Coordinates of C-alpha atoms in Angstrom, one line a residue:
Chain A
M1207 CA 0.0 0.0 0.0
S1208 CA 2.6 2.5 1.1
A1209 CA 5.2 0.9 -1.1
T1210 CA 4.0 2.7 -4.3
P1211 CA 4.3 6.3 -3.2
S1212 CA 7.6 5.7 -1.5
R1213 CA 8.9 3.9 -4.6
I1214 CA 7.9 6.9 -6.7
R1215 CA 9.7 9.1 -4.2
D1216 CA 12.8 6.9 -4.4
A1217 CA 12.8 7.0 -8.2
A1218 CA 12.3 10.8 -8.3
V1219 CA 15.2 11.6 -6.0
P1220 CA 18.1 11.2 -8.5
W1221 CA 16.2 13.5 -10.9
L1222 CA 15.6 16.4 -8.5
L1223 CA 19.0 18.0 -9.2
P1224 CA 18.8 17.9 -13.1
V1225 CA 15.3 19.3 -13.0
A1226 CA 16.2 22.1 -10.6
I1227 CA 19.1 23.0 -12.8
L1228 CA 16.9 23.1 -15.9
V1229 CA 14.3 25.3 -14.1
G1230 CA 17.0 27.6 -12.8
W1231 CA 18.6 27.8 -16.2
Q1232 CA 15.3 28.6 -17.9
A1233 CA 14.6 31.3 -15.3
A1234 CA 18.0 32.9 -15.7
V1235 CA 17.7 33.2 -19.5
S1236 CA 14.1 34.4 -19.4
A1237 CA 15.0 37.0 -16.8
G1238 CA 17.8 38.2 -19.1
L1239 CA 20.6 37.3 -16.7
V1240 CA 22.3 35.2 -19.4
S1241 CA 22.6 36.2 -23.0
N1242 CA 20.6 34.1 -25.4
R1243 CA 23.5 34.2 -27.8
F1244 CA 25.8 32.2 -25.6
M1245 CA 23.4 30.1 -23.7
P1246 CA 20.0 29.3 -25.1
A1247 CA 17.1 28.6 -22.7
P1248 CA 16.0 24.9 -22.3
L1249 CA 12.8 25.7 -24.2
D1250 CA 14.8 27.0 -27.1
V1251 CA 16.8 23.8 -27.1
I1252 CA 13.7 21.7 -27.1
R1253 CA 12.4 23.7 -30.0
A1254 CA 15.6 23.2 -31.9
G1255 CA 15.4 19.5 -31.1
I1256 CA 11.8 19.3 -32.5
A1257 CA 12.9 21.2 -35.6
A1258 CA 15.9 18.9 -36.2
G1259 CA 13.7 15.9 -35.6
R1260 CA 11.1 17.1 -38.1
T1261 CA 13.7 17.4 -40.9
G1262 CA 15.0 14.0 -40.0
E1263 CA 18.5 15.4 -39.7
L1264 CA 18.7 14.6 -36.0
W1265 CA 17.7 10.9 -36.5
T1266 CA 20.1 10.4 -39.3
N1267 CA 23.0 11.8 -37.3
L1268 CA 22.0 9.9 -34.2
G1269 CA 21.7 6.7 -36.1
V1270 CA 25.1 7.2 -37.8
S1271 CA 26.8 7.9 -34.5
T1272 CA 25.2 5.0 -32.7
L1273 CA 26.1 2.6 -35.4
R1274 CA 29.7 3.8 -35.3
A1275 CA 29.9 3.6 -31.6
L1276 CA 28.5 0.1 -31.5
A1277 CA 30.7 -1.2 -34.3
G1278 CA 33.8 0.2 -32.7
F1279 CA 32.7 -1.2 -29.4
V1280 CA 32.1 -4.7 -30.7
V1281 CA 35.5 -4.8 -32.5
G1282 CA 37.6 -3.3 -29.8
G1283 CA 35.7 -4.9 -26.9
G1284 CA 35.8 -8.3 -28.6
I1285 CA 39.6 -8.1 -29.2
G1286 CA 40.1 -6.8 -25.6
F1287 CA 38.0 -9.5 -24.1
G1288 CA 39.6 -12.2 -26.2
L1289 CA 43.1 -11.1 -25.4
G1290 CA 42.2 -10.6 -21.7
L1291 CA 41.0 -14.2 -21.5
A1292 CA 44.0 -15.5 -23.4
N1293 CA 46.5 -13.7 -21.2
G1294 CA 44.6 -14.5 -18.0
L1295 CA 44.6 -18.2 -18.8
S1296 CA 47.9 -18.7 -20.5
R1297 CA 51.3 -17.5 -19.1
L1298 CA 52.8 -17.8 -22.5
S1299 CA 50.3 -15.6 -24.1
E1300 CA 50.7 -13.0 -21.4
R1301 CA 54.5 -13.0 -21.6
L1302 CA 54.3 -12.6 -25.3
T1303 CA 51.8 -9.7 -25.5
D1304 CA 51.3 -8.0 -22.2
T1305 CA 54.5 -5.8 -22.3
S1306 CA 53.5 -4.5 -25.7
V1307 CA 50.0 -3.9 -24.7
Q1308 CA 51.1 -1.9 -21.7
M1309 CA 53.3 0.2 -23.8
V1310 CA 50.6 1.1 -26.3
R1311 CA 48.2 1.7 -23.5
N1312 CA 50.2 4.7 -22.3
V1313 CA 49.7 6.5 -25.6
P1314 CA 46.6 8.6 -25.4
H1315 CA 44.6 7.1 -28.2
L1316 CA 43.2 10.5 -29.3
S1317 CA 46.7 11.6 -30.0
L1318 CA 46.6 9.3 -33.0
I1319 CA 43.9 11.3 -34.7
P1320 CA 46.3 13.1 -37.1
L1321 CA 47.8 9.8 -38.0
V1322 CA 44.4 8.2 -38.4
I1323 CA 43.2 11.0 -40.7
L1324 CA 46.3 10.4 -42.8
W1325 CA 45.7 6.7 -43.0
F1326 CA 41.9 6.5 -43.4
G1327 CA 40.8 10.0 -44.3
I1328 CA 37.6 11.0 -42.6
G1329 CA 35.8 7.9 -43.6
E1330 CA 34.1 5.3 -41.3
E1331 CA 37.3 3.4 -40.8
A1332 CA 38.9 6.2 -38.9
K1333 CA 36.1 6.4 -36.3
L1334 CA 35.9 2.6 -36.0
F1335 CA 39.6 2.4 -35.4
L1336 CA 39.7 5.1 -32.8
V1337 CA 36.7 3.8 -30.9
A1338 CA 37.9 0.2 -31.0
L1339 CA 41.3 1.3 -29.7
G1340 CA 39.8 3.3 -26.9
V1341 CA 37.4 0.6 -25.8
F1342 CA 40.1 -2.2 -26.1
F1343 CA 42.1 -1.2 -23.0
P1344 CA 39.6 -1.0 -20.2
I1345 CA 38.0 -4.3 -21.4
Y1346 CA 41.4 -6.0 -21.7
A1347 CA 42.7 -4.8 -18.4
N1348 CA 39.6 -5.7 -16.4
T1349 CA 39.1 -9.1 -18.0
L1350 CA 42.7 -10.0 -17.3
H1351 CA 42.4 -8.7 -13.7
G1352 CA 39.1 -10.5 -13.2
I1353 CA 40.6 -13.8 -14.3
R1354 CA 43.6 -13.3 -12.1
S1355 CA 41.6 -12.5 -9.1
V1356 CA 39.4 -15.6 -9.2
D1357 CA 39.7 -17.3 -5.8
P1358 CA 42.4 -20.0 -6.2
A1359 CA 40.6 -22.1 -3.5
L1360 CA 37.6 -22.4 -5.8
V1361 CA 39.8 -23.3 -8.8
E1362 CA 41.5 -26.0 -6.7
M1363 CA 38.0 -27.3 -5.5
G1364 CA 36.9 -27.5 -9.2
R1365 CA 40.0 -29.5 -10.1
V1366 CA 39.7 -31.9 -7.2
Y1367 CA 36.1 -32.4 -8.0
G1368 CA 37.1 -33.5 -11.5
M1369 CA 36.0 -30.6 -13.6
S1370 CA 37.4 -30.6 -17.1
N1371 CA 39.2 -27.4 -18.2
A1372 CA 36.2 -26.3 -20.2
E1373 CA 33.9 -26.8 -17.2
L1374 CA 36.3 -25.1 -14.9
F1375 CA 36.3 -22.1 -17.2
R1376 CA 32.6 -22.0 -17.6
R1377 CA 31.6 -22.6 -14.1
V1378 CA 34.4 -21.1 -12.0
V1379 CA 36.7 -18.8 -13.9
L1380 CA 34.4 -16.8 -16.0
P1381 CA 31.7 -16.2 -13.4
G1382 CA 34.4 -15.3 -11.0
A1383 CA 35.8 -12.8 -13.4
L1384 CA 32.5 -11.3 -14.4
P1385 CA 32.2 -8.5 -11.8
S1386 CA 35.6 -7.1 -12.9
I1387 CA 34.6 -7.5 -16.6
F1388 CA 31.5 -5.4 -15.9
V1389 CA 33.7 -2.6 -14.4
G1390 CA 35.6 -2.7 -17.7
L1391 CA 32.4 -2.6 -19.7
R1392 CA 31.2 0.5 -18.0
Y1393 CA 34.5 2.3 -18.4
A1394 CA 34.6 1.3 -22.0
L1395 CA 31.1 2.6 -22.7
G1396 CA 32.2 6.0 -21.4
I1397 CA 35.3 6.0 -23.5
M1398 CA 33.3 4.8 -26.5
W1399 CA 31.1 8.0 -26.6
L1400 CA 34.0 10.3 -25.7
T1401 CA 36.2 9.0 -28.5
L1402 CA 33.4 9.0 -31.1
I1403 CA 32.3 12.6 -30.3
V1404 CA 35.9 13.9 -30.4
A1405 CA 36.5 12.1 -33.7
E1406 CA 33.3 13.3 -35.2
T1407 CA 33.9 16.8 -34.1
I1408 CA 37.3 16.9 -35.7
S1409 CA 36.7 15.0 -38.9
A1410 CA 33.4 13.8 -40.1
S1411 CA 30.7 14.5 -42.6
S1412 CA 27.8 13.1 -40.5
G1413 CA 27.0 12.2 -37.0
L1414 CA 26.2 14.0 -33.8
G1415 CA 29.6 15.6 -33.5
Y1416 CA 29.4 16.8 -37.0
M1417 CA 26.0 18.2 -36.4
A1418 CA 27.3 20.2 -33.4
M1419 CA 30.3 21.5 -35.4
Q1420 CA 28.1 22.6 -38.3
A1421 CA 25.8 24.4 -35.9
R1422 CA 28.8 26.3 -34.4
E1423 CA 29.7 27.5 -37.9
F1424 CA 26.2 29.1 -38.2
M1425 CA 26.1 30.2 -34.5
L1426 CA 23.2 27.9 -33.8
V1427 CA 23.9 27.7 -30.1
D1428 CA 20.7 25.9 -29.4
V1429 CA 21.7 23.0 -31.7
V1430 CA 25.2 22.8 -30.1
V1431 CA 23.6 22.6 -26.6
L1432 CA 21.1 20.0 -28.0
A1433 CA 23.9 17.8 -29.1
I1434 CA 25.6 18.1 -25.8
L1435 CA 22.4 17.1 -24.0
I1436 CA 22.0 14.1 -26.3
Y1437 CA 25.5 12.9 -25.3
A1438 CA 24.5 13.1 -21.7
A1439 CA 21.3 11.1 -22.3
L1440 CA 23.1 8.5 -24.4
G1441 CA 25.7 8.1 -21.7
K1442 CA 23.1 7.7 -19.1
L1443 CA 21.2 5.2 -21.3
A1444 CA 24.4 3.0 -21.8
D1445 CA 25.1 3.1 -18.1
A1446 CA 21.5 2.1 -17.2
L1447 CA 21.6 -0.8 -19.6
T1448 CA 24.9 -2.0 -18.1
R1449 CA 23.5 -1.7 -14.6
Q1450 CA 20.5 -3.8 -15.6
L1451 CA 22.8 -6.4 -17.1
E1452 CA 25.0 -6.4 -14.0
R1453 CA 22.0 -6.9 -11.8
S1454 CA 20.8 -9.9 -13.6
C1455 CA 24.2 -11.5 -14.2
L1456 CA 25.5 -10.8 -10.7
A1457 CA 22.3 -11.5 -8.7
W1458 CA 24.3 -13.9 -6.6
N1459 CA 26.5 -11.1 -5.3
P1460 CA 24.9 -9.3 -2.3
A1461 CA 26.6 -6.1 -3.5
Y1462 CA 24.6 -6.1 -6.7
R1463 CA 21.3 -7.4 -5.5
S1464 CA 18.5 -5.0 -6.1
A1465 CA 16.7 -3.9 -2.9
Chain B
M1372 CA 16.4 -42.6 7.7
L1373 CA 15.0 -46.0 8.8
L1374 CA 18.3 -47.5 8.0
D1375 CA 20.1 -45.0 10.2
A1376 CA 17.8 -45.7 13.1
Q1377 CA 18.6 -49.4 12.9
L1378 CA 22.3 -48.7 12.7
R1379 CA 22.2 -46.4 15.7
D1380 CA 20.3 -48.9 17.9
K1381 CA 22.4 -51.8 17.0
P1382 CA 25.4 -52.3 19.3
P1383 CA 28.5 -52.4 17.1
A1384 CA 29.4 -56.0 17.0
R1385 CA 33.2 -56.5 17.1
E1386 CA 34.5 -58.2 14.1
P1387 CA 37.9 -59.9 14.0
D1388 CA 40.5 -57.8 12.2
T1389 CA 40.1 -58.6 8.5
G1390 CA 43.4 -59.3 7.0
A1391 CA 46.7 -57.8 8.2
P1392 CA 47.6 -54.6 6.5
A1393 CA 50.2 -54.6 3.8
L1394 CA 52.4 -52.5 6.0
S1395 CA 53.2 -52.8 9.6
Q1396 CA 53.1 -49.6 11.5
G1397 CA 54.1 -51.4 14.6
E1398 CA 57.7 -50.6 14.1
R1399 CA 57.5 -46.9 14.2
V1400 CA 54.5 -46.7 16.5
A1401 CA 55.0 -45.6 20.1
T1402 CA 53.8 -48.5 22.2
L1403 CA 51.6 -46.9 24.7
S1404 CA 49.2 -49.8 24.8
G1405 CA 48.2 -52.9 23.0
S1406 CA 46.1 -50.7 20.8
A1407 CA 49.1 -49.6 18.8
Q1408 CA 48.9 -52.7 16.7
P1409 CA 48.1 -52.1 13.1
S1410 CA 44.4 -52.0 12.9
S1411 CA 42.4 -52.7 9.9
R1412 CA 39.0 -53.0 11.4
S1413 CA 36.5 -52.3 8.7
S1414 CA 33.3 -50.9 10.0
P1415 CA 31.3 -53.9 11.0
D1416 CA 27.9 -52.4 10.9
R1417 CA 27.6 -52.4 7.2
A1418 CA 28.1 -55.9 5.9
G1419 CA 27.1 -56.1 2.3
E1420 CA 27.5 -52.4 1.6
Q1421 CA 31.3 -52.3 1.4
R1422 CA 32.1 -49.3 -0.8
G1423 CA 35.2 -47.9 0.7
I1424 CA 38.6 -47.4 -1.0
A1425 CA 41.5 -48.9 0.9
V1426 CA 44.6 -46.7 1.0
T1427 CA 48.2 -48.0 1.2
V1428 CA 51.0 -45.6 1.7
R1429 CA 54.6 -46.8 1.4
D1430 CA 57.7 -44.9 2.4
L1431 CA 56.2 -41.6 1.5
H1432 CA 58.4 -38.5 1.3
K1433 CA 57.4 -35.0 0.5
S1434 CA 59.5 -31.9 0.8
F1435 CA 58.8 -28.3 0.0
D1436 CA 62.0 -26.4 -1.0
G1437 CA 64.1 -28.9 0.7
N1438 CA 62.2 -29.0 3.9
A1439 CA 60.9 -32.5 4.6
V1440 CA 57.3 -32.4 5.6
I1441 CA 56.5 -36.1 5.2
A1442 CA 59.6 -38.2 6.0
G1443 CA 59.2 -41.9 5.3
L1444 CA 55.6 -42.5 6.2
D1445 CA 53.9 -45.9 6.0
L1446 CA 50.2 -46.3 6.4
F1447 CA 47.3 -48.6 5.6
L1448 CA 43.8 -47.3 5.8
P1449 CA 41.3 -50.2 5.5
A1450 CA 38.3 -49.8 3.4
G1451 CA 35.3 -48.3 5.2
G1452 CA 37.3 -47.2 8.3
F1453 CA 37.2 -43.9 10.0
T1454 CA 40.7 -42.6 10.7
A1455 CA 41.5 -39.3 12.3
V1456 CA 44.9 -37.7 12.0
V1457 CA 46.0 -35.3 14.7
G1458 CA 49.2 -33.4 15.3
R1459 CA 50.6 -30.1 16.1
S1460 CA 50.3 -27.5 13.4
G1461 CA 53.0 -27.9 10.7
C1462 CA 53.4 -31.6 11.5
G1463 CA 52.5 -32.6 8.0
K1464 CA 49.0 -33.9 8.6
S1465 CA 47.3 -31.7 6.0
T1466 CA 50.0 -32.5 3.5
L1467 CA 49.5 -36.2 4.1
L1468 CA 45.8 -35.8 3.3
R1469 CA 46.5 -33.7 0.2
L1470 CA 49.0 -36.3 -1.0
I1471 CA 46.5 -39.1 -0.6
L1472 CA 43.9 -37.0 -2.5
G1473 CA 46.4 -36.4 -5.3
L1474 CA 46.4 -32.7 -4.7
E1475 CA 50.2 -32.8 -4.2
T1476 CA 52.7 -35.2 -5.9
P1477 CA 55.0 -37.1 -3.5
T1478 CA 58.7 -36.4 -3.7
S1479 CA 59.1 -40.2 -3.4
G1480 CA 57.2 -43.2 -2.2
R1481 CA 53.9 -44.7 -3.3
I1482 CA 50.3 -44.2 -2.6
G1483 CA 47.9 -47.0 -3.6
L1484 CA 44.1 -46.8 -3.7
D1485 CA 42.2 -50.1 -3.9
E1486 CA 38.6 -50.9 -4.1
A1487 CA 37.4 -53.1 -1.3
E1488 CA 35.7 -55.5 -3.5
A1489 CA 35.7 -56.3 -7.2
G1490 CA 32.0 -55.9 -7.5
P1491 CA 29.9 -55.3 -10.6
R1492 CA 30.8 -51.6 -10.3
R1493 CA 34.5 -52.1 -10.5
S1494 CA 35.1 -48.5 -11.6
Q1495 CA 37.1 -46.4 -9.1
R1496 CA 34.7 -44.5 -7.0
P1497 CA 35.5 -40.8 -6.6
R1498 CA 37.7 -39.5 -3.9
R1499 CA 36.2 -36.4 -2.4
I1500 CA 37.4 -33.7 0.0
M1501 CA 35.8 -31.3 2.4
F1502 CA 37.9 -28.3 3.0
Q1503 CA 38.1 -26.1 6.1
E1504 CA 36.2 -23.4 4.2
P1505 CA 33.0 -24.5 2.3
R1506 CA 34.4 -23.3 -1.0
L1507 CA 31.0 -23.0 -2.6
L1508 CA 30.6 -21.3 -5.9
P1509 CA 28.9 -18.0 -4.9
W1510 CA 27.3 -17.6 -8.3
A1511 CA 25.6 -21.0 -8.3
R1512 CA 22.5 -21.9 -6.4
V1513 CA 22.8 -24.4 -3.6
V1514 CA 21.5 -27.3 -5.6
D1515 CA 23.9 -26.5 -8.5
N1516 CA 26.7 -26.3 -6.0
V1517 CA 25.9 -29.8 -4.8
A1518 CA 25.7 -31.0 -8.4
V1519 CA 29.4 -29.9 -8.8
G1520 CA 30.1 -33.0 -6.8
L1521 CA 29.0 -35.1 -9.8
S1522 CA 31.7 -33.6 -12.1
G1523 CA 33.8 -36.1 -13.8
T1524 CA 31.6 -39.0 -12.8
G1525 CA 29.8 -39.1 -16.1
T1526 CA 26.4 -38.8 -14.4
G1527 CA 23.8 -38.6 -17.2
T1528 CA 21.2 -36.0 -17.8
K1529 CA 20.7 -32.6 -16.1
A1530 CA 17.5 -33.9 -14.4
E1531 CA 19.3 -36.9 -13.1
R1532 CA 22.1 -34.7 -11.6
R1533 CA 19.5 -32.4 -10.1
A1534 CA 17.6 -35.3 -8.5
R1535 CA 20.8 -36.7 -7.0
A1536 CA 21.8 -33.3 -5.7
L1537 CA 18.4 -32.8 -4.1
A1538 CA 18.7 -36.2 -2.5
A1539 CA 22.1 -35.3 -1.1
L1540 CA 20.7 -32.0 0.2
E1541 CA 17.9 -33.9 1.9
E1542 CA 20.4 -36.1 3.6
V1543 CA 22.2 -33.1 5.2
G1544 CA 18.8 -31.6 6.2
L1545 CA 18.8 -28.7 3.7
A1546 CA 16.2 -29.9 1.3
D1547 CA 14.4 -26.5 1.5
K1548 CA 17.4 -24.5 0.6
D1549 CA 18.0 -25.9 -2.9
G1550 CA 17.2 -22.6 -4.7
V1551 CA 19.0 -20.0 -2.6
W1552 CA 22.4 -18.4 -3.1
P1553 CA 25.2 -19.6 -0.8
A1554 CA 25.6 -16.0 0.5
T1555 CA 22.3 -16.2 2.3
L1556 CA 23.3 -19.3 4.3
S1557 CA 24.9 -19.5 7.7
G1558 CA 28.4 -20.9 8.2
G1559 CA 27.1 -24.2 9.4
Q1560 CA 24.6 -24.5 6.5
R1561 CA 27.3 -23.7 4.0
Q1562 CA 29.5 -26.5 5.4
R1563 CA 26.5 -28.8 5.2
V1564 CA 26.1 -27.9 1.5
A1565 CA 29.8 -28.7 1.1
L1566 CA 29.2 -32.0 2.8
A1567 CA 26.3 -32.8 0.4
R1568 CA 28.6 -31.9 -2.5
A1569 CA 31.3 -34.2 -1.3
L1570 CA 28.8 -37.1 -0.8
V1571 CA 26.5 -36.7 -3.8
S1572 CA 28.8 -38.9 -6.0
G1573 CA 28.9 -41.7 -3.5
P1574 CA 32.6 -41.4 -2.9
G1575 CA 34.8 -44.3 -1.8
L1576 CA 37.1 -42.0 0.1
L1577 CA 36.1 -38.9 1.9
A1578 CA 38.9 -36.7 3.2
L1579 CA 38.0 -34.1 5.8
D1580 CA 40.6 -31.3 6.1
E1581 CA 39.6 -29.7 9.4
P1582 CA 36.1 -29.1 8.0
L1583 CA 34.6 -28.0 11.3
G1584 CA 37.4 -25.8 12.6
A1585 CA 35.6 -22.6 11.7
L1586 CA 32.2 -23.5 13.2
D1587 CA 30.9 -22.7 16.6
A1588 CA 30.9 -25.4 19.3
L1589 CA 27.3 -26.4 19.0
T1590 CA 27.2 -26.4 15.3
R1591 CA 30.3 -28.4 15.3
I1592 CA 28.8 -31.2 17.4
G1593 CA 25.8 -31.3 15.2
M1594 CA 28.1 -31.7 12.1
Q1595 CA 30.1 -34.4 13.8
D1596 CA 27.0 -36.4 14.4
L1597 CA 25.8 -35.8 10.9
I1598 CA 29.1 -36.9 9.3
E1599 CA 29.3 -40.0 11.6
R1600 CA 25.7 -41.0 10.7
I1601 CA 26.3 -40.6 7.0
W1602 CA 29.6 -42.5 7.2
R1603 CA 27.8 -45.4 9.0
A1604 CA 25.1 -45.5 6.3
Q1605 CA 27.3 -45.2 3.3
G1606 CA 30.5 -47.0 4.2
F1607 CA 33.1 -44.8 2.6
T1608 CA 36.6 -44.7 3.9
A1609 CA 36.8 -41.5 6.0
L1610 CA 40.1 -39.7 6.8
L1611 CA 39.7 -36.7 9.1
V1612 CA 42.5 -34.3 9.7
T1613 CA 41.9 -32.2 12.8
H1614 CA 43.7 -30.3 15.6
D1615 CA 40.8 -31.0 17.9
V1616 CA 41.6 -34.2 19.8
A1617 CA 38.2 -34.4 21.3
E1618 CA 36.7 -34.4 17.9
A1619 CA 39.0 -37.1 16.7
V1620 CA 38.2 -39.2 19.7
A1621 CA 34.5 -38.7 19.3
M1622 CA 34.4 -39.6 15.6
A1623 CA 37.1 -42.0 14.6
D1624 CA 37.8 -45.7 15.2
R1625 CA 41.5 -45.1 14.8
I1626 CA 43.7 -42.1 15.6
L1627 CA 47.1 -41.4 14.1
V1628 CA 49.3 -38.9 15.8
V1629 CA 51.7 -37.4 13.2
D1630 CA 54.9 -35.8 14.3
E1631 CA 57.8 -34.6 12.1
G1632 CA 56.3 -36.2 9.1
R1633 CA 55.9 -39.7 10.6
I1634 CA 53.2 -41.5 12.5
A1635 CA 54.2 -41.2 16.1
L1636 CA 51.2 -43.0 17.6
D1637 CA 48.5 -45.2 16.3
L1638 CA 45.6 -45.8 18.6
R1639 CA 42.4 -47.6 18.2
V1640 CA 39.2 -46.2 19.7
D1641 CA 37.2 -49.1 20.9
V1642 CA 34.3 -47.1 22.3
P1643 CA 30.9 -48.3 21.0
R1644 CA 28.8 -46.0 18.8
P1645 CA 26.8 -43.9 19.2
R1646 CA 29.3 -42.3 21.5
R1647 CA 28.2 -40.2 24.3
R1648 CA 30.0 -36.9 24.7
G1649 CA 31.9 -36.9 28.0
D1650 CA 32.3 -40.7 28.1
P1651 CA 35.2 -41.4 30.5
D1652 CA 36.9 -43.8 28.1
L1653 CA 37.0 -41.1 25.4
A1654 CA 38.2 -38.6 28.0
R1655 CA 41.0 -41.0 29.0
L1656 CA 42.0 -41.5 25.4
E1657 CA 41.9 -37.8 24.7
G1658 CA 44.1 -37.1 27.8
R1659 CA 46.6 -39.7 26.6
I1660 CA 46.9 -38.2 23.1
L1661 CA 47.2 -34.7 24.4
E1662 CA 49.9 -35.8 26.7
H1663 CA 51.7 -37.2 23.8
L1664 CA 51.2 -34.1 21.7
L1665 CA 52.3 -31.8 24.5
G1666 CA 55.5 -33.8 24.7
T1667 CA 55.4 -35.3 28.2
P1668 CA 58.7 -37.2 28.5
S1669 CA 57.0 -40.6 29.1
A1670 CA 55.4 -40.4 25.7
A1671 CA 58.4 -39.3 23.7

């Protein structure tokens, strides 16, 4: 009976601050405290959003960016996950590759943009390459760490109880590494958007970053702000999906159990 | 449970020692009493259900980085017996158990495992171990944790494994906990799940590596009774490593005191089961072992 109102209240709490900021922002612009030229009011941004939505420009760019992000994520994350597994399970593989990976890791991947433009131009490959590179490291490092930190007592138990290597991996090692892999996943999703937006802002002919840069050329501040708000929403969406996935995959762990 | 009740009520008929062991521990055993003879009493209560694995250890050596932990140990564990190994910490008792289980490889010497009978099911029955910690998979529900005990036994379908796991859970009194996560169980319940996991495959040898050390006193007594009851019903060979002499005396029919990598004392516990806690015979035996462990000159 009393659960429903309190649940609504609980769900509302995280949104209080963003809503307050929006209201305050709108009030400040309407009252003329902030110039419309530099900071459009939220209502203007919404209007710009509706306009861009009507022409279809917004959806095209959003779709292009999402596709790039996911493609880069799948490629980079897949390689990172695979190499993380290989190095976590095989000493030889780790000795062969880990030093090189650690060296490359310390190069900021965005510093490669000039080189990438030289190699790929401003085509899709450039964005895919950069996103994949950015996503690779957090997934790799956390997968490796997760496998390393699986309780050796459980591995010993599995062996004594006659598990085959495949069974040991599936039932002990992988589930044990999963919490750490999820940490990597969340980091990677953040880096994925960041990399893509930077790449699109610098060199692209479509996508959200391109849309924002075009708007700047024509001093359409409301569209610039619209793009930034969409980034925030996409980031939040990715995070929420991961949380949901975590909650269902890690239900055994009291730290992840939903209340 | 009817079977258990019968077993409990029946006074344990003494059976003559069946066959001398392959090795004579007599030589290296301190002669505190006549009970230091090599004993190979198989549990008498379970004629017809002989499922234990007999263990023969010959001139076993094990060193870690040049430190000898086991130094020329000979031992025969008859099928179906309940042997307890006690000793000071670092005496090599856990290493002995791990060697017998195949968790460590001996530096030299031989460990032989033999089925008691060449029955229709000649295949080697599994050896199982209960660790000091439950070592349950936190991401598997209780019933799936128990089913882990069927790994490597080639037990057929998923439904079959589940049914056996549920039966094992029932045996340890946790039938209603099959679907919960291990994190929600108490320490004693977790250890009972670990016991069910060890037993679900019908092992021929169950090694217990101080499995009750982390439990509170009352839970521990309950677990001791449970393990003893299941051992009497199933007839596996039980090998208990413990630092709790009272526990060893209450549960085992033979007690080995290990010191400096050898068997220093080999005692039989001829107290009928079910044993009453505080039995004067048990207390006397416990006193004697403690005296030996604490290094009273007469025992050295």
